[in-house]
Tab-separated table of N, CA, C and O in Angstrom:
chain	number	residue	atom	x	y	z
A	2	GLU	N	-104.604	68.459	-17.751
A	2	GLU	CA	-105.490	67.343	-17.513
A	2	GLU	C	-106.951	67.781	-17.583
A	2	GLU	O	-107.766	67.118	-18.179
A	3	THR	N	-107.260	68.878	-16.928
A	3	THR	CA	-108.621	69.407	-16.928
A	3	THR	C	-108.591	70.773	-17.592
A	3	THR	O	-107.958	71.689	-17.071
A	4	PRO	N	-109.252	70.918	-18.739
A	4	PRO	CA	-109.194	72.189	-19.466
A	4	PRO	C	-109.586	73.385	-18.591
A	4	PRO	O	-110.597	73.359	-17.904
A	5	GLY	N	-108.748	74.397	-18.618
A	5	GLY	CA	-109.038	75.629	-17.900
A	5	GLY	C	-108.611	75.646	-16.445
A	5	GLY	O	-108.559	76.709	-15.827
A	6	LEU	N	-108.297	74.493	-15.858
A	6	LEU	CA	-107.949	74.465	-14.438
A	6	LEU	C	-106.620	75.170	-14.174
A	6	LEU	O	-106.514	75.950	-13.227
A	7	GLY	N	-105.629	74.938	-15.018
A	7	GLY	CA	-104.336	75.605	-14.841
A	7	GLY	C	-104.474	77.119	-14.880
A	7	GLY	O	-103.905	77.841	-14.044
A	8	ARG	N	-105.254	77.604	-15.822
A	8	ARG	CA	-105.495	79.046	-15.942
A	8	ARG	C	-106.205	79.575	-14.689
A	8	ARG	O	-105.853	80.612	-14.149
A	9	ALA	N	-107.207	78.852	-14.199
A	9	ALA	CA	-107.945	79.278	-13.008
A	9	ALA	C	-107.041	79.313	-11.779
A	9	ALA	O	-107.134	80.229	-10.956
A	10	ILE	N	-106.159	78.334	-11.664
A	10	ILE	CA	-105.224	78.305	-10.536
A	10	ILE	C	-104.306	79.518	-10.592
A	10	ILE	O	-104.130	80.224	-9.593
A	11	LEU	N	-103.717	79.770	-11.755
A	11	LEU	CA	-102.788	80.894	-11.887
A	11	LEU	C	-103.485	82.234	-11.694
A	11	LEU	O	-102.935	83.143	-11.067
A	12	GLN	N	-104.698	82.375	-12.214
A	12	GLN	CA	-105.418	83.634	-12.040
A	12	GLN	C	-105.769	83.867	-10.566
A	12	GLN	O	-105.676	84.991	-10.068
A	13	THR	N	-106.147	82.821	-9.864
A	13	THR	CA	-106.450	82.935	-8.438
A	13	THR	C	-105.193	83.311	-7.662
A	13	THR	O	-105.214	84.218	-6.822
A	14	ALA	N	-104.090	82.631	-7.947
A	14	ALA	CA	-102.825	82.921	-7.265
A	14	ALA	C	-102.361	84.334	-7.562
A	14	ALA	O	-101.876	85.049	-6.669
A	15	GLN	N	-102.499	84.744	-8.796
A	15	GLN	CA	-102.094	86.093	-9.203
A	15	GLN	C	-102.921	87.150	-8.463
A	15	GLN	O	-102.388	88.127	-7.945
A	16	PHE	N	-104.221	86.941	-8.386
A	16	PHE	CA	-105.113	87.863	-7.683
A	16	PHE	C	-104.716	87.987	-6.204
A	16	PHE	O	-104.602	89.086	-5.670
A	17	LEU	N	-104.474	86.848	-5.564
A	17	LEU	CA	-104.114	86.858	-4.148
A	17	LEU	C	-102.746	87.493	-3.915
A	17	LEU	O	-102.572	88.263	-2.967
A	18	SER	N	-101.779	87.177	-4.761
A	18	SER	CA	-100.432	87.735	-4.556
A	18	SER	C	-100.424	89.241	-4.781
A	18	SER	O	-99.754	89.973	-4.065
A	19	GLN	N	-101.200	89.723	-5.747
A	19	GLN	CA	-101.268	91.167	-5.986
A	19	GLN	C	-101.991	91.870	-4.841
A	19	GLN	O	-101.564	92.923	-4.387
A	20	GLY	N	-103.067	91.271	-4.361
A	20	GLY	CA	-103.828	91.861	-3.264
A	20	GLY	C	-103.035	91.921	-1.971
A	20	GLY	O	-103.219	92.821	-1.165
A	21	CYS	N	-102.158	90.947	-1.779
A	21	CYS	CA	-101.349	90.894	-0.551
A	21	CYS	C	-99.948	91.458	-0.775
A	21	CYS	O	-99.112	91.412	0.125
A	22	GLN	N	-99.698	91.935	-1.988
A	22	GLN	CA	-98.390	92.464	-2.370
A	22	GLN	C	-97.279	91.443	-2.091
A	22	GLN	O	-96.234	91.761	-1.547
A	23	GLY	N	-97.548	90.206	-2.481
A	23	GLY	CA	-96.592	89.129	-2.281
A	23	GLY	C	-95.981	88.676	-3.583
A	23	GLY	O	-96.421	89.050	-4.666
A	24	ALA	N	-94.956	87.864	-3.466
A	24	ALA	CA	-94.293	87.284	-4.629
A	24	ALA	C	-95.079	86.051	-5.082
A	24	ALA	O	-95.727	85.387	-4.274
A	25	LEU	N	-95.018	85.762	-6.363
A	25	LEU	CA	-95.726	84.623	-6.921
A	25	LEU	C	-94.745	83.684	-7.598
A	25	LEU	O	-93.999	84.091	-8.485
A	26	ASP	N	-94.728	82.436	-7.150
A	26	ASP	CA	-93.985	81.368	-7.813
A	26	ASP	C	-95.017	80.438	-8.433
A	26	ASP	O	-96.074	80.199	-7.852
A	27	VAL	N	-94.711	79.913	-9.598
A	27	VAL	CA	-95.569	78.944	-10.263
A	27	VAL	C	-94.824	77.621	-10.220
A	27	VAL	O	-93.746	77.490	-10.800
A	28	VAL	N	-95.387	76.662	-9.498
A	28	VAL	CA	-94.695	75.393	-9.260
A	28	VAL	C	-95.600	74.244	-9.675
A	28	VAL	O	-96.786	74.217	-9.330
A	29	TYR	N	-95.022	73.314	-10.409
A	29	TYR	CA	-95.736	72.109	-10.833
A	29	TYR	C	-94.843	70.926	-10.519
A	29	TYR	O	-93.629	70.979	-10.749
A	30	SER	N	-95.412	69.873	-9.984
A	30	SER	CA	-94.629	68.687	-9.690
A	30	SER	C	-94.991	67.590	-10.675
A	30	SER	O	-96.135	67.150	-10.733
A	31	GLN	N	-94.008	67.188	-11.474
A	31	GLN	CA	-94.181	66.167	-12.508
A	31	GLN	C	-94.042	64.790	-11.879
A	31	GLN	O	-92.964	64.408	-11.450
A	32	ARG	N	-95.167	64.101	-11.782
A	32	ARG	CA	-95.172	62.768	-11.193
A	32	ARG	C	-94.299	61.828	-12.026
A	32	ARG	O	-94.362	61.824	-13.248
A	33	ALA	N	-93.503	61.052	-11.336
A	33	ALA	CA	-92.668	60.065	-12.019
A	33	ALA	C	-93.584	58.988	-12.595
A	33	ALA	O	-94.455	58.475	-11.912
A	34	ALA	N	-93.405	58.704	-13.873
A	34	ALA	CA	-94.235	57.688	-14.521
A	34	ALA	C	-93.358	56.828	-15.410
A	34	ALA	O	-92.245	57.204	-15.750
A	35	ASN	N	-93.883	55.681	-15.768
A	35	ASN	CA	-93.141	54.803	-16.681
A	35	ASN	C	-92.877	55.553	-17.973
A	35	ASN	O	-93.786	56.127	-18.552
A	36	GLY	N	-91.642	55.577	-18.407
A	36	GLY	CA	-91.298	56.246	-19.649
A	36	GLY	C	-91.197	57.757	-19.497
A	36	GLY	O	-91.110	58.466	-20.485
A	37	SER	N	-91.245	58.270	-18.256
A	37	SER	CA	-91.123	59.705	-18.033
A	37	SER	C	-89.746	60.150	-18.513
A	37	SER	O	-88.735	59.569	-18.163
A	38	THR	N	-89.730	61.162	-19.338
A	38	THR	CA	-88.481	61.595	-19.946
A	38	THR	C	-88.250	63.072	-19.733
A	38	THR	O	-89.138	63.815	-19.316
A	39	GLU	N	-87.036	63.481	-20.042
A	39	GLU	CA	-86.693	64.904	-19.992
A	39	GLU	C	-87.533	65.689	-20.990
A	39	GLU	O	-87.870	66.843	-20.739
A	40	SER	N	-87.893	65.061	-22.112
A	40	SER	CA	-88.702	65.777	-23.105
A	40	SER	C	-90.094	66.077	-22.575
A	40	SER	O	-90.650	67.134	-22.847
A	41	LEU	N	-90.662	65.163	-21.787
A	41	LEU	CA	-91.962	65.402	-21.171
A	41	LEU	C	-91.857	66.526	-20.146
A	41	LEU	O	-92.720	67.399	-20.079
A	42	LEU	N	-90.787	66.523	-19.377
A	42	LEU	CA	-90.549	67.580	-18.404
A	42	LEU	C	-90.410	68.925	-19.113
A	42	LEU	O	-91.002	69.925	-18.696
A	43	ALA	N	-89.664	68.944	-20.205
A	43	ALA	CA	-89.482	70.177	-20.982
A	43	ALA	C	-90.809	70.637	-21.588
A	43	ALA	O	-91.100	71.836	-21.623
A	44	GLU	N	-91.630	69.683	-22.038
A	44	GLU	CA	-92.926	70.023	-22.613
A	44	GLU	C	-93.822	70.687	-21.573
A	44	GLU	O	-94.433	71.722	-21.828
A	45	HIS	N	-93.897	70.099	-20.381
A	45	HIS	CA	-94.728	70.670	-19.316
A	45	HIS	C	-94.196	72.026	-18.863
A	45	HIS	O	-94.977	72.948	-18.605
A	46	THR	N	-92.890	72.154	-18.780
A	46	THR	CA	-92.293	73.435	-18.402
A	46	THR	C	-92.631	74.496	-19.439
A	46	THR	O	-92.984	75.628	-19.093
A	47	GLY	N	-92.545	74.136	-20.718
A	47	GLY	CA	-92.868	75.067	-21.802
A	47	GLY	C	-94.326	75.490	-21.780
A	47	GLY	O	-94.644	76.676	-21.930
A	48	MET	N	-95.224	74.534	-21.594
A	48	MET	CA	-96.657	74.841	-21.561
A	48	MET	C	-97.001	75.746	-20.378
A	48	MET	O	-97.744	76.720	-20.518
A	49	LEU	N	-96.447	75.431	-19.225
A	49	LEU	CA	-96.712	76.236	-18.035
A	49	LEU	C	-96.093	77.620	-18.169
A	49	LEU	O	-96.711	78.624	-17.809
A	50	GLY	N	-94.898	77.679	-18.742
A	50	GLY	CA	-94.248	78.974	-18.978
A	50	GLY	C	-95.040	79.835	-19.944
A	50	GLY	O	-95.175	81.047	-19.741
A	51	ALA	N	-95.582	79.232	-20.980
A	51	ALA	CA	-96.383	79.974	-21.962
A	51	ALA	C	-97.656	80.521	-21.322
A	51	ALA	O	-98.027	81.675	-21.555
A	52	LEU	N	-98.302	79.715	-20.483
A	52	LEU	CA	-99.508	80.173	-19.799
A	52	LEU	C	-99.174	81.307	-18.833
A	52	LEU	O	-99.884	82.311	-18.777
A	53	ALA	N	-98.086	81.159	-18.102
A	53	ALA	CA	-97.670	82.216	-17.172
A	53	ALA	C	-97.396	83.511	-17.933
A	53	ALA	O	-97.867	84.583	-17.535
A	54	THR	N	-96.675	83.429	-19.024
A	54	THR	CA	-96.363	84.611	-19.836
A	54	THR	C	-97.644	85.264	-20.346
A	54	THR	O	-97.787	86.483	-20.303
A	55	GLU	N	-98.579	84.442	-20.814
A	55	GLU	CA	-99.856	84.953	-21.318
A	55	GLU	C	-100.605	85.744	-20.238
A	55	GLU	O	-101.285	86.723	-20.531
A	56	LEU	N	-100.445	85.332	-18.977
A	56	LEU	CA	-101.127	86.002	-17.870
A	56	LEU	C	-100.289	87.121	-17.255
A	56	LEU	O	-100.673	87.703	-16.249
A	57	GLY	N	-99.142	87.398	-17.851
A	57	GLY	CA	-98.303	88.483	-17.356
A	57	GLY	C	-97.439	88.106	-16.166
A	57	GLY	O	-96.958	88.969	-15.438
A	58	ILE	N	-97.228	86.819	-15.952
A	58	ILE	CA	-96.379	86.336	-14.871
A	58	ILE	C	-94.991	86.077	-15.445
A	58	ILE	O	-94.857	85.458	-16.503
A	59	ASP	N	-93.967	86.552	-14.752
A	59	ASP	CA	-92.592	86.387	-15.212
A	59	ASP	C	-92.266	84.897	-15.362
A	59	ASP	O	-92.446	84.112	-14.435
A	60	ARG	N	-91.794	84.518	-16.531
A	60	ARG	CA	-91.492	83.114	-16.833
A	60	ARG	C	-90.425	82.537	-15.903
A	60	ARG	O	-90.381	81.334	-15.666
A	61	SER	N	-89.579	83.399	-15.342
A	61	SER	CA	-88.537	82.911	-14.428
A	61	SER	C	-89.142	82.431	-13.100
A	61	SER	O	-88.469	81.776	-12.314
A	62	ALA	N	-90.412	82.735	-12.854
A	62	ALA	CA	-91.086	82.289	-11.635
A	62	ALA	C	-91.587	80.850	-11.755
A	62	ALA	O	-92.060	80.277	-10.787
A	63	VAL	N	-91.471	80.254	-12.944
A	63	VAL	CA	-91.992	78.908	-13.191
A	63	VAL	C	-90.927	77.862	-12.866
A	63	VAL	O	-89.793	77.944	-13.334
A	64	GLN	N	-91.335	76.885	-12.056
A	64	GLN	CA	-90.452	75.768	-11.724
A	64	GLN	C	-91.238	74.471	-11.835
A	64	GLN	O	-92.373	74.395	-11.370
A	65	VAL	N	-90.621	73.464	-12.425
A	65	VAL	CA	-91.237	72.147	-12.509
A	65	VAL	C	-90.357	71.191	-11.724
A	65	VAL	O	-89.168	71.043	-12.009
A	66	LEU	N	-90.947	70.581	-10.716
A	66	LEU	CA	-90.235	69.624	-9.869
A	66	LEU	C	-90.470	68.212	-10.400
A	66	LEU	O	-91.490	67.946	-11.020
A	67	GLN	N	-89.557	67.325	-10.097
A	67	GLN	CA	-89.725	65.929	-10.493
A	67	GLN	C	-90.040	65.105	-9.253
A	67	GLN	O	-89.314	65.156	-8.271
A	68	GLY	N	-91.152	64.394	-9.317
A	68	GLY	CA	-91.549	63.531	-8.208
A	68	GLY	C	-93.015	63.694	-7.887
A	68	GLY	O	-93.696	64.576	-8.402
A	69	ASP	N	-93.490	62.837	-7.015
A	69	ASP	CA	-94.890	62.887	-6.615
A	69	ASP	C	-95.168	64.185	-5.865
A	69	ASP	O	-94.434	64.541	-4.943
A	70	PRO	N	-96.234	64.885	-6.242
A	70	PRO	CA	-96.538	66.178	-5.626
A	70	PRO	C	-96.652	66.125	-4.105
A	70	PRO	O	-96.200	67.035	-3.417
A	71	ASP	N	-97.244	65.047	-3.574
A	71	ASP	CA	-97.406	64.977	-2.126
A	71	ASP	C	-96.075	64.765	-1.407
A	71	ASP	O	-95.995	64.945	-0.192
A	72	GLN	N	-95.039	64.447	-2.161
A	72	GLN	CA	-93.696	64.313	-1.590
A	72	GLN	C	-92.853	65.571	-1.816
A	72	GLN	O	-92.147	66.013	-0.919
A	73	THR	N	-92.924	66.133	-3.017
A	73	THR	CA	-92.040	67.246	-3.369
A	73	THR	C	-92.553	68.615	-2.920
A	73	THR	O	-91.768	69.461	-2.491
A	74	LEU	N	-93.852	68.849	-3.018
A	74	LEU	CA	-94.395	70.182	-2.730
A	74	LEU	C	-94.294	70.611	-1.264
A	74	LEU	O	-93.926	71.754	-0.987
A	75	PRO	N	-94.590	69.732	-0.281
A	75	PRO	CA	-94.479	70.186	1.109
A	75	PRO	C	-93.061	70.646	1.473
A	75	PRO	O	-92.886	71.690	2.105
A	76	GLN	N	-92.060	69.907	1.060
A	76	GLN	CA	-90.675	70.299	1.370
A	76	GLN	C	-90.285	71.568	0.627
A	76	GLN	O	-89.629	72.452	1.171
A	77	PHE	N	-90.698	71.667	-0.615
A	77	PHE	CA	-90.426	72.863	-1.417
A	77	PHE	C	-91.030	74.095	-0.749
A	77	PHE	O	-90.387	75.136	-0.614
A	78	ALA	N	-92.274	73.976	-0.294
A	78	ALA	CA	-92.963	75.092	0.378
A	78	ALA	C	-92.279	75.443	1.696
A	78	ALA	O	-92.131	76.616	2.030
A	79	ARG	N	-91.856	74.423	2.445
A	79	ARG	CA	-91.135	74.658	3.712
A	79	ARG	C	-89.820	75.374	3.471
A	79	ARG	O	-89.488	76.336	4.162
A	80	ASP	N	-89.064	74.898	2.481
A	80	ASP	CA	-87.751	75.495	2.179
A	80	ASP	C	-87.873	76.963	1.801
A	80	ASP	O	-86.988	77.756	2.096
A	81	ARG	N	-88.954	77.323	1.148
A	81	ARG	CA	-89.146	78.708	0.690
A	81	ARG	C	-90.016	79.534	1.632
A	81	ARG	O	-90.310	80.682	1.354
A	82	ARG	N	-90.435	78.908	2.708
A	82	ARG	CA	-91.258	79.581	3.726
A	82	ARG	C	-92.500	80.232	3.132
A	82	ARG	O	-92.789	81.398	3.394
A	83	TYR	N	-93.210	79.469	2.344
A	83	TYR	CA	-94.435	79.979	1.735
A	83	TYR	C	-95.473	80.253	2.807
A	83	TYR	O	-95.621	79.502	3.768
A	84	ASP	N	-96.224	81.326	2.616
A	84	ASP	CA	-97.356	81.629	3.485
A	84	ASP	C	-98.596	80.880	3.018
A	84	ASP	O	-99.442	80.512	3.827
A	85	ALA	N	-98.703	80.701	1.709
A	85	ALA	CA	-99.893	80.047	1.150
A	85	ALA	C	-99.552	79.422	-0.199
A	85	ALA	O	-98.624	79.853	-0.880
A	86	MET	N	-100.328	78.412	-0.554
A	86	MET	CA	-100.238	77.785	-1.871
A	86	MET	C	-101.639	77.705	-2.448
A	86	MET	O	-102.606	77.489	-1.721
A	87	VAL	N	-101.732	77.893	-3.750
A	87	VAL	CA	-102.995	77.726	-4.455
A	87	VAL	C	-102.884	76.406	-5.205
A	87	VAL	O	-101.981	76.227	-6.020
A	88	LEU	N	-103.783	75.495	-4.893
A	88	LEU	CA	-103.737	74.149	-5.451
A	88	LEU	C	-104.952	73.901	-6.325
A	88	LEU	O	-106.035	74.420	-6.057
A	89	GLY	N	-104.767	73.070	-7.322
A	89	GLY	CA	-105.886	72.653	-8.149
A	89	GLY	C	-106.378	71.303	-7.676
A	89	GLY	O	-105.592	70.458	-7.257
A	90	ALA	N	-107.673	71.107	-7.718
A	90	ALA	CA	-108.259	69.835	-7.290
A	90	ALA	C	-108.994	69.206	-8.458
A	90	ALA	O	-109.876	69.820	-9.045
A	91	LEU	N	-108.611	68.017	-8.778
A	91	LEU	CA	-109.311	67.265	-9.818
A	91	LEU	C	-110.346	66.384	-9.148
A	91	LEU	O	-110.094	65.814	-8.092
A	92	SER	N	-111.492	66.285	-9.740
A	92	SER	CA	-112.534	65.396	-9.227
A	92	SER	C	-112.556	64.163	-10.129
A	92	SER	O	-112.845	64.268	-11.305
A	93	HIS	N	-112.209	63.041	-9.530
A	93	HIS	CA	-112.175	61.797	-10.301
A	93	HIS	C	-113.522	61.093	-10.201
A	93	HIS	O	-114.255	61.252	-9.231
A	94	ARG	N	-113.803	60.291	-11.216
A	94	ARG	CA	-115.011	59.470	-11.156
A	94	ARG	C	-114.937	58.591	-9.908
A	94	ARG	O	-113.869	58.111	-9.547
A	95	PRO	N	-116.060	58.349	-9.233
A	95	PRO	CA	-116.044	57.538	-8.008
A	95	PRO	C	-115.368	56.183	-8.199
A	95	PRO	O	-114.706	55.687	-7.303
A	96	ALA	N	-115.511	55.593	-9.373
A	96	ALA	CA	-114.939	54.270	-9.618
A	96	ALA	C	-113.411	54.277	-9.562
A	96	ALA	O	-112.800	53.291	-9.185
A	97	VAL	N	-112.778	55.407	-9.912
A	97	VAL	CA	-111.311	55.450	-9.906
A	97	VAL	C	-110.743	56.250	-8.742
A	97	VAL	O	-109.551	56.214	-8.496
A	98	ALA	N	-111.582	56.933	-7.998
A	98	ALA	CA	-111.094	57.788	-6.915
A	98	ALA	C	-110.313	57.001	-5.872
A	98	ALA	O	-109.300	57.470	-5.365
A	99	THR	N	-110.768	55.784	-5.548
A	99	THR	CA	-110.064	55.015	-4.536
A	99	THR	C	-108.730	54.494	-5.055
A	99	THR	O	-107.782	54.340	-4.296
A	100	THR	N	-108.633	54.212	-6.336
A	100	THR	CA	-107.377	53.742	-6.909
A	100	THR	C	-106.388	54.885	-7.088
A	100	THR	O	-105.216	54.740	-6.816
A	101	VAL	N	-106.876	56.002	-7.565
A	101	VAL	CA	-106.026	57.152	-7.816
A	101	VAL	C	-105.551	57.744	-6.495
A	101	VAL	O	-104.435	58.199	-6.365
A	102	GLY	N	-106.391	57.711	-5.478
A	102	GLY	CA	-106.060	58.332	-4.212
A	102	GLY	C	-106.283	59.827	-4.295
A	102	GLY	O	-106.679	60.348	-5.322
A	103	THR	N	-106.045	60.514	-3.232
A	103	THR	CA	-106.261	61.942	-3.269
A	103	THR	C	-105.000	62.674	-2.876
A	103	THR	O	-104.659	62.741	-1.711
A	104	VAL	N	-104.301	63.128	-3.875
A	104	VAL	CA	-103.075	63.891	-3.671
A	104	VAL	C	-103.393	65.136	-2.860
A	104	VAL	O	-102.664	65.497	-1.931
A	105	THR	N	-104.504	65.784	-3.178
A	105	THR	CA	-104.894	66.999	-2.466
A	105	THR	C	-105.051	66.714	-0.976
A	105	THR	O	-104.566	67.477	-0.139
A	106	GLY	N	-105.695	65.615	-0.638
A	106	GLY	CA	-105.875	65.241	0.764
A	106	GLY	C	-104.552	65.049	1.476
A	106	GLY	O	-104.364	65.500	2.610
A	107	ARG	N	-103.618	64.392	0.819
A	107	ARG	CA	-102.294	64.193	1.421
A	107	ARG	C	-101.541	65.508	1.548
A	107	ARG	O	-100.838	65.741	2.520
A	108	LEU	N	-101.700	66.401	0.569
A	108	LEU	CA	-101.049	67.712	0.644
A	108	LEU	C	-101.614	68.543	1.793
A	108	LEU	O	-100.874	69.201	2.515
A	109	VAL	N	-102.917	68.506	1.951
A	109	VAL	CA	-103.554	69.265	3.024
A	109	VAL	C	-102.977	68.830	4.371
A	109	VAL	O	-102.733	69.657	5.254
A	110	ASP	N	-102.735	67.551	4.529
A	110	ASP	CA	-102.183	67.033	5.781
A	110	ASP	C	-100.710	67.368	5.975
A	110	ASP	O	-100.239	67.450	7.095
A	111	SER	N	-99.974	67.573	4.888
A	111	SER	CA	-98.526	67.735	5.023
A	111	SER	C	-98.005	69.147	4.782
A	111	SER	O	-96.856	69.429	5.094
A	112	LEU	N	-98.820	70.052	4.256
A	112	LEU	CA	-98.357	71.424	4.029
A	112	LEU	C	-98.309	72.195	5.343
A	112	LEU	O	-99.209	72.081	6.171
A	113	ASP	N	-97.263	72.974	5.521
A	113	ASP	CA	-97.120	73.808	6.716
A	113	ASP	C	-97.651	75.215	6.492
A	113	ASP	O	-97.447	76.080	7.328
A	114	CYS	N	-98.290	75.454	5.360
A	114	CYS	CA	-98.792	76.793	5.050
A	114	CYS	C	-100.285	76.700	4.738
A	114	CYS	O	-100.839	75.612	4.599
A	115	ASP	N	-100.912	77.858	4.640
A	115	ASP	CA	-102.313	77.890	4.243
A	115	ASP	C	-102.417	77.508	2.773
A	115	ASP	O	-101.421	77.536	2.041
A	116	PHE	N	-103.610	77.163	2.343
A	116	PHE	CA	-103.805	76.824	0.945
A	116	PHE	C	-105.189	77.247	0.493
A	116	PHE	O	-106.108	77.402	1.293
A	117	VAL	N	-105.288	77.463	-0.798
A	117	VAL	CA	-106.565	77.755	-1.444
A	117	VAL	C	-106.756	76.658	-2.469
A	117	VAL	O	-105.855	76.368	-3.252
A	118	LEU	N	-107.907	76.047	-2.463
A	118	LEU	CA	-108.192	74.945	-3.368
A	118	LEU	C	-109.096	75.439	-4.494
A	118	LEU	O	-110.164	75.979	-4.245
A	119	VAL	N	-108.645	75.269	-5.738
A	119	VAL	CA	-109.396	75.708	-6.917
A	119	VAL	C	-109.942	74.467	-7.621
A	119	VAL	O	-109.183	73.584	-8.003
A	120	LYS	N	-111.246	74.419	-7.761
A	120	LYS	CA	-111.904	73.310	-8.450
A	120	LYS	C	-112.102	73.669	-9.918
A	120	LYS	O	-112.189	74.843	-10.267
A	121	PRO	N	-112.224	72.677	-10.790
A	121	PRO	CA	-112.501	72.960	-12.206
A	121	PRO	C	-113.834	73.686	-12.366
A	121	PRO	O	-114.741	73.530	-11.542
A	122	GLY	N	-113.958	74.456	-13.420
A	122	GLY	CA	-115.188	75.189	-13.693
A	122	GLY	C	-116.391	74.288	-13.892
A	122	GLY	O	-117.531	74.701	-13.717
A	123	THR	N	-116.148	73.038	-14.229
A	123	THR	CA	-117.248	72.087	-14.455
A	123	THR	C	-117.723	71.428	-13.166
A	123	THR	O	-118.693	70.685	-13.176
A	124	TYR	N	-117.041	71.706	-12.058
A	124	TYR	CA	-117.397	71.083	-10.786
A	124	TYR	C	-118.761	71.573	-10.316
A	124	TYR	O	-119.041	72.767	-10.323
A	125	ALA	N	-119.610	70.662	-9.903
A	125	ALA	CA	-120.913	70.997	-9.335
A	125	ALA	C	-120.962	70.446	-7.918
A	125	ALA	O	-120.777	69.241	-7.711
A	126	SER	N	-121.170	71.307	-6.969
A	126	SER	CA	-121.202	70.899	-5.569
A	126	SER	C	-122.385	69.970	-5.314
A	126	SER	O	-123.504	70.254	-5.747
A	127	PRO	N	-122.152	68.885	-4.585
A	127	PRO	CA	-123.258	67.989	-4.245
A	127	PRO	C	-124.132	68.558	-3.121
A	127	PRO	O	-125.191	68.044	-2.834
A	128	VAL	N	-123.658	69.657	-2.498
A	128	VAL	CA	-124.412	70.279	-1.411
A	128	VAL	C	-125.345	71.324	-2.006
A	128	VAL	O	-124.940	72.161	-2.798
A	129	HIS	N	-126.592	71.280	-1.616
A	129	HIS	CA	-127.583	72.209	-2.136
A	129	HIS	C	-127.955	73.214	-1.062
A	129	HIS	O	-128.061	72.885	0.112
A	130	THR	N	-128.178	74.442	-1.476
A	130	THR	CA	-128.624	75.473	-0.550
A	130	THR	C	-130.094	75.226	-0.212
A	130	THR	O	-130.812	74.602	-1.004
A	131	PRO	N	-130.568	75.735	0.918
A	131	PRO	CA	-131.984	75.541	1.256
A	131	PRO	C	-132.932	76.077	0.185
A	131	PRO	O	-133.945	75.468	-0.097
A	132	GLN	N	-132.578	77.214	-0.456
A	132	GLN	CA	-133.436	77.760	-1.492
A	132	GLN	C	-133.511	76.813	-2.687
A	132	GLN	O	-134.564	76.614	-3.264
A	133	ALA	N	-132.371	76.245	-3.073
A	133	ALA	CA	-132.352	75.324	-4.216
A	133	ALA	C	-133.144	74.070	-3.898
A	133	ALA	O	-133.886	73.551	-4.733
A	134	ALA	N	-133.028	73.581	-2.670
A	134	ALA	CA	-133.760	72.367	-2.288
A	134	ALA	C	-135.265	72.624	-2.272
A	134	ALA	O	-136.049	71.749	-2.624
A	135	ALA	N	-135.660	73.846	-1.880
A	135	ALA	CA	-137.093	74.160	-1.810
A	135	ALA	C	-137.722	74.201	-3.193
A	135	ALA	O	-138.897	73.908	-3.353
A	136	ARG	N	-136.950	74.543	-4.219
A	136	ARG	CA	-137.472	74.637	-5.587
A	136	ARG	C	-137.615	73.271	-6.238
A	136	ARG	O	-138.297	73.130	-7.221
A	137	VAL	N	-136.946	72.282	-5.725
A	137	VAL	CA	-136.936	70.963	-6.357
A	137	VAL	C	-138.227	70.249	-6.170
A	137	VAL	O	-139.077	70.372	-5.463
């Protein structure tokens, strides 16, 4: 959806798992949509597997779940007793943010483990440092 975000999420997770000498699972939850098919699921699994392989992550660590992420991921994490999850955050235009809702917000409330939130590289924080404000 957002170019480079998947790579940034996996690289962050890989860095943390290596630093903590932990296992790394790559999990994506395929939201149920009108016309959602097995071929779409296979396509996403293939794309994610290819990215994982490119980054040196074992392809067998890749799992694609079916269902809304805020429903499937918390239970999946609980069942596997995850210590942490690395999540990607999409920033929607203000006009659609209220309609789309915030999956990340719901996940934060329902996950029983710690999490790291990775924003897209194009994200610009609306908060300015005192030095930046002084230059304006």
